[in-house]
Coordinates of N, CA and C in Angstrom, one line a residue:
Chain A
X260 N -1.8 13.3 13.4 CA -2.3 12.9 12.1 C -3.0 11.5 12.2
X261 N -3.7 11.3 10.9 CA -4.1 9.7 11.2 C -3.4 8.5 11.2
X262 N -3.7 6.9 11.7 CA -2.7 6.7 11.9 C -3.3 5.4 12.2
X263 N -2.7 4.0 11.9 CA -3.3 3.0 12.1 C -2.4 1.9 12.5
X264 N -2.9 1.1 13.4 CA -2.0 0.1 14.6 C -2.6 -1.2 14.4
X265 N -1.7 -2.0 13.8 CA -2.1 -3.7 13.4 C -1.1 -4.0 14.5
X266 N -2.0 -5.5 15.0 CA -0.8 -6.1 15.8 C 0.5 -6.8 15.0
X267 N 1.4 -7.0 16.1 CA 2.7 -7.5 15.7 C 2.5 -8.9 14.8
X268 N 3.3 -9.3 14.1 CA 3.2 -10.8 13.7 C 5.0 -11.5 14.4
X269 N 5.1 -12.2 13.9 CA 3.9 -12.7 13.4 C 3.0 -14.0 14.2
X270 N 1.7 -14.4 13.2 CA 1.3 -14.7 13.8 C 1.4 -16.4 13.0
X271 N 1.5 -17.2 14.5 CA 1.2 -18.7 13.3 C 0.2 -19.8 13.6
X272 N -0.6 -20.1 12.9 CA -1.6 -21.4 13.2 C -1.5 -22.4 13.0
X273 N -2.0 -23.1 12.9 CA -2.3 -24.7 12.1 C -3.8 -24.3 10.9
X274 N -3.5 -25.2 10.1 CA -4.6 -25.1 9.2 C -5.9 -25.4 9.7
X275 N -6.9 -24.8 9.2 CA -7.8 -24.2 9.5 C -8.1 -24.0 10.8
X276 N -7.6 -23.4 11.6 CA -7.5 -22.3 12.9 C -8.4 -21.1 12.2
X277 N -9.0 -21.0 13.6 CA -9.8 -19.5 13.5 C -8.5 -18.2 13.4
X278 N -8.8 -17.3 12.6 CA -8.1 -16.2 12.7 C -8.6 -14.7 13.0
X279 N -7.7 -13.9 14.2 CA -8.0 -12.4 14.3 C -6.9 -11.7 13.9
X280 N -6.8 -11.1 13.6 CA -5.6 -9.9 13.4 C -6.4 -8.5 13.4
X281 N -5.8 -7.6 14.5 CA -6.6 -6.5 15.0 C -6.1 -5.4 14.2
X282 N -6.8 -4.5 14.2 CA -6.4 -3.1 13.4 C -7.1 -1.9 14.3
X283 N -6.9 -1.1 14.7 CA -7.6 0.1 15.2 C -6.9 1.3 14.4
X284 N -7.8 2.7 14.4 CA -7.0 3.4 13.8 C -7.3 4.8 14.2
X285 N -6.6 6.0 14.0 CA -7.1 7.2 14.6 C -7.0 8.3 12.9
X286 N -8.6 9.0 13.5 CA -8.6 9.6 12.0 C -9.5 10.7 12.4
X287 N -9.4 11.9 12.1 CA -10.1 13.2 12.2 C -11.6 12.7 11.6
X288 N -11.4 12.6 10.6 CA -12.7 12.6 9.8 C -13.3 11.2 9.8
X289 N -14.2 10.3 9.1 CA -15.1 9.5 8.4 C -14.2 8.6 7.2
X290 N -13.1 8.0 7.4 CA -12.1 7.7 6.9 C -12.8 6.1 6.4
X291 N -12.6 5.9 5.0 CA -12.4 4.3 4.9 C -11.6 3.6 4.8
X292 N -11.6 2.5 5.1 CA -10.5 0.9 5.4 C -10.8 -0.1 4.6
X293 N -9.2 -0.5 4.3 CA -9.0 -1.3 3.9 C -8.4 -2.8 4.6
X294 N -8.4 -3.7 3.9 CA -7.4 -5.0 4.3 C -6.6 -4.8 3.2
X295 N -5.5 -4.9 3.0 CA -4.8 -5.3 1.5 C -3.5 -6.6 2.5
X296 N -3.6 -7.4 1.2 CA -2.3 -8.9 1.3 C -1.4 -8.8 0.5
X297 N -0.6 -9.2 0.8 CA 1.1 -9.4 0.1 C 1.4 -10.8 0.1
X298 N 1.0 -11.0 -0.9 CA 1.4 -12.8 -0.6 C 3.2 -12.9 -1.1
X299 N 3.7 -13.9 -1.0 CA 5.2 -14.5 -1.1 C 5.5 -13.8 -2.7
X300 N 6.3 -12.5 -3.0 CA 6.9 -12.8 -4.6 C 6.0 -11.7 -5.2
X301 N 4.9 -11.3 -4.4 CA 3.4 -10.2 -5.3 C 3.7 -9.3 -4.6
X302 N 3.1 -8.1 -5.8 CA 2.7 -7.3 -4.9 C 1.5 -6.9 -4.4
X303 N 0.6 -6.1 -3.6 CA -0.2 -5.9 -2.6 C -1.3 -6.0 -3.6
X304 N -2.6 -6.8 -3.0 CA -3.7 -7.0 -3.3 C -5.1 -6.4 -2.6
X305 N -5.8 -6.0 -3.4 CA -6.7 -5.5 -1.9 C -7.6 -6.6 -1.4
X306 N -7.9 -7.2 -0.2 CA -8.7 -7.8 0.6 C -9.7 -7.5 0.4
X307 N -10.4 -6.6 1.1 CA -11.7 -6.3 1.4 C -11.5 -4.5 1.9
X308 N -13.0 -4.0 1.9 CA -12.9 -2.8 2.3 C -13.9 -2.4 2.7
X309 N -14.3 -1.1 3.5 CA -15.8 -0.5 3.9 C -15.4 0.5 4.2
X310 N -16.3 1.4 3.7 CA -16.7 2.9 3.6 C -17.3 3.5 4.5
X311 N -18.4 2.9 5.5 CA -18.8 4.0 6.6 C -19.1 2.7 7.6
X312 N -19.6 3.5 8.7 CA -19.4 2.8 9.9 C -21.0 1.5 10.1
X313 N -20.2 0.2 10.5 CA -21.2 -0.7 10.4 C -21.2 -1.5 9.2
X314 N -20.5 -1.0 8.4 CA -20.5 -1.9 7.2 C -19.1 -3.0 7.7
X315 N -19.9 -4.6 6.5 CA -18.6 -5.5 6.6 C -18.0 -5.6 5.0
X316 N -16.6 -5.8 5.0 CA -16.4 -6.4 4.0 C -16.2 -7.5 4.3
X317 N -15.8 -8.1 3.0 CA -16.1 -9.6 2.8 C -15.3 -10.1 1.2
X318 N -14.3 -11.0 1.3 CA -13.7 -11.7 0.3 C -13.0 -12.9 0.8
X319 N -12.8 -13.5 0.0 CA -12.4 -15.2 0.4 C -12.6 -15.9 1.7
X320 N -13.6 -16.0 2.1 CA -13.4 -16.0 3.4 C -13.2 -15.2 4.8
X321 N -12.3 -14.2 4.7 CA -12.3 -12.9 5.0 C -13.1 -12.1 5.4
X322 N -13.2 -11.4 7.1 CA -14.2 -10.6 7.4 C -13.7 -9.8 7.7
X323 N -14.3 -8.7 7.9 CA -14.2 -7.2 8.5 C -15.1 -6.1 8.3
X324 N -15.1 -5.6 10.1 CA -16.1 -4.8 10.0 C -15.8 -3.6 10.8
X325 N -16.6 -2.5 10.4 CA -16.2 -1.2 10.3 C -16.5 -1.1 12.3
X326 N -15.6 -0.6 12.8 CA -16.4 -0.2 14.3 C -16.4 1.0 14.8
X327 N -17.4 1.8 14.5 CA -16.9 3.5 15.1 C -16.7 3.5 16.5
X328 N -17.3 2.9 17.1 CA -17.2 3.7 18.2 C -16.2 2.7 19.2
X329 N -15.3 2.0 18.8 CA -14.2 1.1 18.8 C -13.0 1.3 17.9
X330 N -12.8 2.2 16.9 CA -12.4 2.7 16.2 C -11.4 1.5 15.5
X331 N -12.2 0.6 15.1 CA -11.4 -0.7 14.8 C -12.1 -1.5 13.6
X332 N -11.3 -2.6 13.0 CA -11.5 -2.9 11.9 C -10.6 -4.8 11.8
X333 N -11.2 -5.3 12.9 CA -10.2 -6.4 12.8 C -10.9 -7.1 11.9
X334 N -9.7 -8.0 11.5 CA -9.9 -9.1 10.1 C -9.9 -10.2 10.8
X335 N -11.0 -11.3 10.5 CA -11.1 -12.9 10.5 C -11.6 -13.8 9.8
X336 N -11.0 -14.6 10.3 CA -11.0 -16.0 9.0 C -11.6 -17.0 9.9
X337 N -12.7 -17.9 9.5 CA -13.1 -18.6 10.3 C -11.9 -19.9 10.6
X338 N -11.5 -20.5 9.2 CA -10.8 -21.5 8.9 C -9.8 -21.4 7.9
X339 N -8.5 -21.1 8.1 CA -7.4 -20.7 7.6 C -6.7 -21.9 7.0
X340 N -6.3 -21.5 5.7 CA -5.9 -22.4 4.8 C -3.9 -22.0 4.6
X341 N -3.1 -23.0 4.7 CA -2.0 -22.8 3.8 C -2.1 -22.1 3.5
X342 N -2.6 -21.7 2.3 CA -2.2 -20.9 1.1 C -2.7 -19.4 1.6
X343 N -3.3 -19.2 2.8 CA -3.2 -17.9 3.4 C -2.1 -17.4 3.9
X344 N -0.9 -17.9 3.6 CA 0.5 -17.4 4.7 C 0.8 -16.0 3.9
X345 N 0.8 -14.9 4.1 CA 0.8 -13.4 3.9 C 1.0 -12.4 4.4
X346 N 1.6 -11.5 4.1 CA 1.2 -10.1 5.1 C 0.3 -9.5 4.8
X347 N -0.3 -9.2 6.2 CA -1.9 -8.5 5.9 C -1.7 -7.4 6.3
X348 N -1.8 -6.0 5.6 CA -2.0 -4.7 5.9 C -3.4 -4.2 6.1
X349 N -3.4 -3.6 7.3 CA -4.8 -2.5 7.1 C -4.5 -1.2 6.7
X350 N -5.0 -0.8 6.1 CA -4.9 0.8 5.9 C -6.3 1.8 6.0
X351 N -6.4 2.8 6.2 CA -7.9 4.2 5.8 C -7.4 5.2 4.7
X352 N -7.9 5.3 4.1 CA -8.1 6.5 3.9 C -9.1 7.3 3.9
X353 N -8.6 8.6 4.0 CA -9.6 9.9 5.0 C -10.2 10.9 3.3
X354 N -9.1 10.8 3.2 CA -9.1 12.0 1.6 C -9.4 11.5 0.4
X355 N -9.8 10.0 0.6 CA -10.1 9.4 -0.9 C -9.1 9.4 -1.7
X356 N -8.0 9.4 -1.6 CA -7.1 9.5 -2.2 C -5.9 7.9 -1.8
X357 N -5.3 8.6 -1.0 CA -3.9 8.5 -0.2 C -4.2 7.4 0.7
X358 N -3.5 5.9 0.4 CA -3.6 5.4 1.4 C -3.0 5.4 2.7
X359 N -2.8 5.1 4.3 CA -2.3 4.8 5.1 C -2.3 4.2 5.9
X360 N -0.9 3.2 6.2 CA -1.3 1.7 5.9 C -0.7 1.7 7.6
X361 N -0.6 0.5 8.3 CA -0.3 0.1 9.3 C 1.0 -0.9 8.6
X362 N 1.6 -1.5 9.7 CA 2.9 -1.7 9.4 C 3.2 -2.9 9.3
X363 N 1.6 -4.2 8.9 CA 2.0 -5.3 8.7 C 1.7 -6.5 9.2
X364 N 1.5 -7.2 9.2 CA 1.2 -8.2 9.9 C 1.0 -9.9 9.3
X365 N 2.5 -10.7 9.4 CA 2.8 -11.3 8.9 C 1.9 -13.0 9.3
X366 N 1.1 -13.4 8.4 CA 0.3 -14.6 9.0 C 1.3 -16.1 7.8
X367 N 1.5 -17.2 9.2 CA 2.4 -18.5 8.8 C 0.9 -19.6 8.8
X368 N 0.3 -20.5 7.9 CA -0.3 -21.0 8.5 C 0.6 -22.4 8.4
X369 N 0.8 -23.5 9.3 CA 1.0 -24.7 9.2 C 0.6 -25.9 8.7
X370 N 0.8 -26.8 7.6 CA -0.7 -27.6 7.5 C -0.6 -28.8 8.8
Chain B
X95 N -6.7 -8.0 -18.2 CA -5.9 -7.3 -18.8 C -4.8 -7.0 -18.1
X96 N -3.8 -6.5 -18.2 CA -2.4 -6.0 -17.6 C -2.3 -5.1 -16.6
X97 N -1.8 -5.7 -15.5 CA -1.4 -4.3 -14.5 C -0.9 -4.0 -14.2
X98 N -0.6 -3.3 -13.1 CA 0.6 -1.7 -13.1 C 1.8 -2.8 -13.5
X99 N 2.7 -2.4 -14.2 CA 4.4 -2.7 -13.9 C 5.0 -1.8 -13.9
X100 N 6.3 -2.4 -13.1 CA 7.3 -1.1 -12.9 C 8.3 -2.1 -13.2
X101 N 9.7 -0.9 -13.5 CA 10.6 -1.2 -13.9 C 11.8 -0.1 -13.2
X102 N 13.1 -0.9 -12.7 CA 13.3 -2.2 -12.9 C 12.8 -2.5 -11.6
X103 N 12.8 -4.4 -11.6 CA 12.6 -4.4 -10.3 C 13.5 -4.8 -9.2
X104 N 14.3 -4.5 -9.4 CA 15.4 -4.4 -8.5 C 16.8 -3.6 -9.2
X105 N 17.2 -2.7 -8.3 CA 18.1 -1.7 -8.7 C 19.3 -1.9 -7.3
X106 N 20.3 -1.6 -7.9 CA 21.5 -1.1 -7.2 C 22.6 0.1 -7.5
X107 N 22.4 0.6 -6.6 CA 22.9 2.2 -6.7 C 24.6 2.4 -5.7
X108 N 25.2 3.1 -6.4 CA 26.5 3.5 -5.3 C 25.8 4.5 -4.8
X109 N 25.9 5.1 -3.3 CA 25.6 6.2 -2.8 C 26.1 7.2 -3.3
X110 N 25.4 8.4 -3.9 CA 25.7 9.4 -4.7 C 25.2 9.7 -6.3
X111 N 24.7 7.9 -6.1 CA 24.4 7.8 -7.7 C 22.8 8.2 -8.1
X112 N 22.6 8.5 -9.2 CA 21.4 9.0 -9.5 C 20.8 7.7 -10.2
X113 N 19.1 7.4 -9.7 CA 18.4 6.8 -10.1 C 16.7 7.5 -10.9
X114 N 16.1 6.2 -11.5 CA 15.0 6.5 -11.9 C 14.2 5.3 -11.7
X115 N 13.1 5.2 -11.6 CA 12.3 3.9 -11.8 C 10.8 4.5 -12.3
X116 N 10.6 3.2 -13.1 CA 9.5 3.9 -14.2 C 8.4 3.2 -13.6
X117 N 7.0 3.6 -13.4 CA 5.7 2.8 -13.8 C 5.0 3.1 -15.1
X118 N 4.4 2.2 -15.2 CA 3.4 1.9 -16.3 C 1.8 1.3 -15.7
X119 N 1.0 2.4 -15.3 CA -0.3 2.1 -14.7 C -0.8 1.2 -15.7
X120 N -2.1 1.2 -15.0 CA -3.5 0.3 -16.1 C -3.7 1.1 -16.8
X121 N -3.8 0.9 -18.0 CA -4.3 1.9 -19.7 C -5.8 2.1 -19.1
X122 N -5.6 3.9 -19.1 CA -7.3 4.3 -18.6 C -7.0 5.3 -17.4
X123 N -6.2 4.3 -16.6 CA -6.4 5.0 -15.1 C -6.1 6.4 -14.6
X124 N -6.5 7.0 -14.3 CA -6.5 8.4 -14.2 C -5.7 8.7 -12.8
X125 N -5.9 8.3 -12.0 CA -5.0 8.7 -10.6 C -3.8 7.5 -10.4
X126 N -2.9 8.0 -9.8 CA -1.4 7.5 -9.6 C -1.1 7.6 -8.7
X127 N -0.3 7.2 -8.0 CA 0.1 7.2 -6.6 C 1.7 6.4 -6.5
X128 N 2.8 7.1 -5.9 CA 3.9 6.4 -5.4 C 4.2 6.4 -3.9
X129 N 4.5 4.9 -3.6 CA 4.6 4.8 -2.0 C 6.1 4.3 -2.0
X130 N 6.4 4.4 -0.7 CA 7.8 4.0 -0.2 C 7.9 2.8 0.4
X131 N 8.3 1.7 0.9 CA 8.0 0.8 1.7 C 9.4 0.1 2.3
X132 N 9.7 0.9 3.6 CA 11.0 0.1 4.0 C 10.5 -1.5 4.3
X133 N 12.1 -2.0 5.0 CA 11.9 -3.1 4.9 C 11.1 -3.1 6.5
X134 N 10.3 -4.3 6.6 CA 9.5 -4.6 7.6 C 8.1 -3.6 8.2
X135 N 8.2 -2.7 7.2 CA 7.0 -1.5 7.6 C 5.7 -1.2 6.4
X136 N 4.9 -1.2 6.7 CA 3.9 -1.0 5.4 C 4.4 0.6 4.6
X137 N 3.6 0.4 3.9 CA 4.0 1.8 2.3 C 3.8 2.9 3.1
X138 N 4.2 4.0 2.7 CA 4.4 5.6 3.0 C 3.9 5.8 1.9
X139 N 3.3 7.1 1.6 CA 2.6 7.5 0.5 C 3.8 8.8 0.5
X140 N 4.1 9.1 -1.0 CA 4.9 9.8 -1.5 C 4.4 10.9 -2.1
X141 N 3.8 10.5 -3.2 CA 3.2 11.8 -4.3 C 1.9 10.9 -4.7
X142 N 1.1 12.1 -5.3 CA -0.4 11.7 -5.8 C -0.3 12.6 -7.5
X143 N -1.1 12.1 -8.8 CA -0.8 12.3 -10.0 C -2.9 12.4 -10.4
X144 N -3.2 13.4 -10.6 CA -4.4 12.8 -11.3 C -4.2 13.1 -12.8
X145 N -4.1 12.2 -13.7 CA -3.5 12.6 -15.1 C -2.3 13.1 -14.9
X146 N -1.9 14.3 -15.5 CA -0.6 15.1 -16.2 C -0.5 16.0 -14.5
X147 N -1.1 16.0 -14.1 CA -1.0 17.4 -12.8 C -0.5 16.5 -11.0
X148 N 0.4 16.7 -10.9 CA 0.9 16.5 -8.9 C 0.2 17.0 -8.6
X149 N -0.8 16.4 -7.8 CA -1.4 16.8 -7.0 C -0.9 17.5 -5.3
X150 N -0.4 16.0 -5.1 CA 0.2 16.0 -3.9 C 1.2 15.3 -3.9
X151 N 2.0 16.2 -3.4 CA 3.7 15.5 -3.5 C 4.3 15.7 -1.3
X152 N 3.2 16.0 -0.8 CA 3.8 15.8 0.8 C 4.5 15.2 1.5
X153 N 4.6 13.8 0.7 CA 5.1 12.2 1.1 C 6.8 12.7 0.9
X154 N 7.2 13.2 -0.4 CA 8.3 12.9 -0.9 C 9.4 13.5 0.1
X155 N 10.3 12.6 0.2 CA 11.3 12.9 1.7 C 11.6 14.2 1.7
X156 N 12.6 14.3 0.8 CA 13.8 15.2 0.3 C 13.3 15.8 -0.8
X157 N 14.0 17.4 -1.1 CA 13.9 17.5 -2.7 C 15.0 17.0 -3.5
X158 N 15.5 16.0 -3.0 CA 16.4 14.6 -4.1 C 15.4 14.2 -4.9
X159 N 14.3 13.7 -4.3 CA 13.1 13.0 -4.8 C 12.3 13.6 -5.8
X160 N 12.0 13.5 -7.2 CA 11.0 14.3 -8.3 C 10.8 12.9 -8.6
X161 N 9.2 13.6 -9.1 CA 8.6 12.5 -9.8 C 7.6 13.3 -11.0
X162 N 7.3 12.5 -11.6 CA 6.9 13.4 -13.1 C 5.7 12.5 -13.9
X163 N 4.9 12.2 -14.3 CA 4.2 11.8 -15.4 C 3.3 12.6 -16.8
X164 N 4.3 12.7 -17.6 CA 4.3 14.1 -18.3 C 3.2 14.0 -19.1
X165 N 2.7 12.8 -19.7 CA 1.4 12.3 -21.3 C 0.2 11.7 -19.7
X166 N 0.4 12.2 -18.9 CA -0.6 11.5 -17.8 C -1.0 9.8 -18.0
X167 N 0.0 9.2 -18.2 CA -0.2 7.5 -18.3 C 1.2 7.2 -17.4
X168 N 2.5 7.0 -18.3 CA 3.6 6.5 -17.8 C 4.3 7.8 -16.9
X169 N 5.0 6.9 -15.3 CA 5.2 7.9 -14.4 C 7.0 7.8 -14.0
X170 N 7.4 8.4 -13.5 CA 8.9 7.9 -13.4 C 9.3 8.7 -11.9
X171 N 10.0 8.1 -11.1 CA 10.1 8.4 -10.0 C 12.0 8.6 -9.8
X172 N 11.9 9.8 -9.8 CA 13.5 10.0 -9.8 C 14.6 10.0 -8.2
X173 N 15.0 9.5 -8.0 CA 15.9 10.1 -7.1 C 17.3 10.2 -7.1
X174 N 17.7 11.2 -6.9 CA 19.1 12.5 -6.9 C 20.4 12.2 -5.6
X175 N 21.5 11.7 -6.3 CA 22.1 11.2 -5.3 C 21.6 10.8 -3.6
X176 N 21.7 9.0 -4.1 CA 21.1 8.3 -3.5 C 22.0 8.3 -2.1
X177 N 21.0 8.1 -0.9 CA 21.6 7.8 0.3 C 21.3 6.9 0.9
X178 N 22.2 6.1 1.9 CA 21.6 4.6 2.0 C 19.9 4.7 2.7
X179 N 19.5 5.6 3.4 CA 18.3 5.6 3.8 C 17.2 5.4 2.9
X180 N 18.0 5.6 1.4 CA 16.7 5.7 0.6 C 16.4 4.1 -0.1
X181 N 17.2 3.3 0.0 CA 16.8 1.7 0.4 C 15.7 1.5 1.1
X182 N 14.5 0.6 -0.2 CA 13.6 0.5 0.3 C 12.7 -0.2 -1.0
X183 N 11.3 -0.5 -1.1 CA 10.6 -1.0 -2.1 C 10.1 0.4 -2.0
X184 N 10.1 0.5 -3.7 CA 8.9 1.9 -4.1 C 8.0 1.3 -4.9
X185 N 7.1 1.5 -4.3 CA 5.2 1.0 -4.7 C 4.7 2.1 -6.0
X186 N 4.5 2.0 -7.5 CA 3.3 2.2 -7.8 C 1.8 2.0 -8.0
X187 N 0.8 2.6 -7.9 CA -0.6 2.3 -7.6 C -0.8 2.7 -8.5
X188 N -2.4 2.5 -9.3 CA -3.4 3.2 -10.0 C -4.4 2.9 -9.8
X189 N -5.8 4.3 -10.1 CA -7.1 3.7 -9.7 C -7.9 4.6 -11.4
X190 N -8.6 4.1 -11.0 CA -9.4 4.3 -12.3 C -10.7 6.1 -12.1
X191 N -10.1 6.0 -10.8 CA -11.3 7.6 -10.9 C -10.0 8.4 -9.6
X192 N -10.5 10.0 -9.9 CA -10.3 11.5 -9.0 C -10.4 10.4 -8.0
X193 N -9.5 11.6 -7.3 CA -9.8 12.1 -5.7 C -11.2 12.3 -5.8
X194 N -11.5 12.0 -4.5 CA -13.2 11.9 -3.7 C -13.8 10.4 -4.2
X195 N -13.3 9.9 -4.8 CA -13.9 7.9 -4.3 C -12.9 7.2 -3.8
X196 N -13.5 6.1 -3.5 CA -12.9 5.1 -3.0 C -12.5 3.9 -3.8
X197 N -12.2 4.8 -4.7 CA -11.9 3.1 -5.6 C -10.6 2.8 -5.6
X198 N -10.5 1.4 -6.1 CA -9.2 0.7 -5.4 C -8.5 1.0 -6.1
X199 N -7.4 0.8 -5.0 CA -5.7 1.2 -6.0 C -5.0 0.0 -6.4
X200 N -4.6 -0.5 -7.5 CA -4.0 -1.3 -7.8 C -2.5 -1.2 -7.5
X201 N -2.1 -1.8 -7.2 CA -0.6 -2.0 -6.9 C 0.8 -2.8 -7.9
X202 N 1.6 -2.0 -8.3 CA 2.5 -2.9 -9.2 C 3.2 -3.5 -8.2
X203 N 4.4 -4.8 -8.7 CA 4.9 -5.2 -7.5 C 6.2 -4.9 -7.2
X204 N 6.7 -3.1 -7.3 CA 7.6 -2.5 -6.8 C 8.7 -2.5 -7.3
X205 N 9.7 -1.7 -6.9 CA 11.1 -2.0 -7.3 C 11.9 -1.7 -6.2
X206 N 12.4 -2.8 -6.1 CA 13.5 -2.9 -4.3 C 14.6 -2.1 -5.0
X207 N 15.1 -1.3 -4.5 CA 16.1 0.0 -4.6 C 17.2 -0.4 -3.2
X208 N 18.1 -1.0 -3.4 CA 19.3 -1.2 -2.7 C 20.0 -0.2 -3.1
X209 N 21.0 0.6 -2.0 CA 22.0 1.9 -2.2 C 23.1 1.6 -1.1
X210 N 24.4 1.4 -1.8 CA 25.9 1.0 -1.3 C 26.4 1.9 -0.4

């Protein structure tokens, strides 16, 4: 089934550190992706997202881009702020529906 | 405007005991969604709602688990003598259109379900 692999966290920087956090994913079909964040006490917000292959999204800072033939979708920040400390989830969905999310990925930044 | 809430957001159950937890989407939204979320693992998707009709209920573990949204707005998520495995955050979502887009799901911010 489909199925998506974020790396472990967590992960910690100093403020404004470049940031990656990887995502790859396996999907029968033409599936879209998400980023969604969980910041401290909330619940999940969506990041950014893209719908077919070669597209970026884009929010606060925030990049990601769709990679077919890499089947990947890593997130980065050029210069990470405090107030970025979060869990970052990627998720696809295939059915337009139903999200399915990867399992997390906890970012500390330092100031 | 207001978004999803659920209630309550934190529960505690003896094992055996029967629960409910309610959402309340965004006024409008037409698709629904309940996820499961242990601790340390992203959401499981549970059941799907467009209006008054289940669409997809595949997610849901056990048939301990019903879930219902009868006037297609407010949804309630039941589960039937609780077992400790079923500890965990239950996520509801809403989006504003059907199955077949991509539009986003909003997310309430859960109810942690502890079971003794």
């Amino acid at each position: 089934g489909d199925s998506v692999t974020q790396m472990e966290g967590p992960v910690t920087l100093s403020e404004e550190a470049f940031l990656t956090i990887n995502c790859t994913y396996t999907a029968t079909g033409y599936p879209s992706l998400f980023w969604y964040v969980q910041y401290p006490g909330e619940g999940l917000q969506l990041l950014l997202k893209a719908t077919k292959a070669d597209d970026k999204g884009s929010n606060k800072g925030f990049e990601a881009t769709y990679r077919k033939e890499t089947t990947s979708f890593h997130l980065e920040k050029g210069s990470v702020q405090v107030s970025d400390s979060a869990v970052y989830f990627c998720a696809l969905s295939d059915s337009s529906y139903k999200l399915i999310f990867g399992s997390g990925t906890r970012l500390l930044v330092r100031p | 405007g207001a978004g999803v809430s659920q209630s309550p957001r934190y529960k505690v159950a003896k094992r055996g005991q029967d629960v409910a937890l309610r959402c309340d989407p965004i006024s409008g939204h037409v698709s629904l969604f309940w996820y499961q979320q242990a601790l340390g693992q992203g959401p499981e998707f549970l059941t799907y709602f467009q209006n008054e009709a289940q669409l997809d209920k595949s997610g849901l573990p056990s048939d301990r688990f019903f879930a219902e949204r009868p006037e297609g707005s407010v949804s309630t998520l039941k589960i039937q003598r609780t077992q400790q495995e079923d500890s965990a955050v239950y996520l509801c979502a809403s989006s504003s259109r059907d199955r077949g887009s991509t539009d986003t799901q909003y997310f309430g911010p859960g109810t942690r379900l502890t079971v003794l």
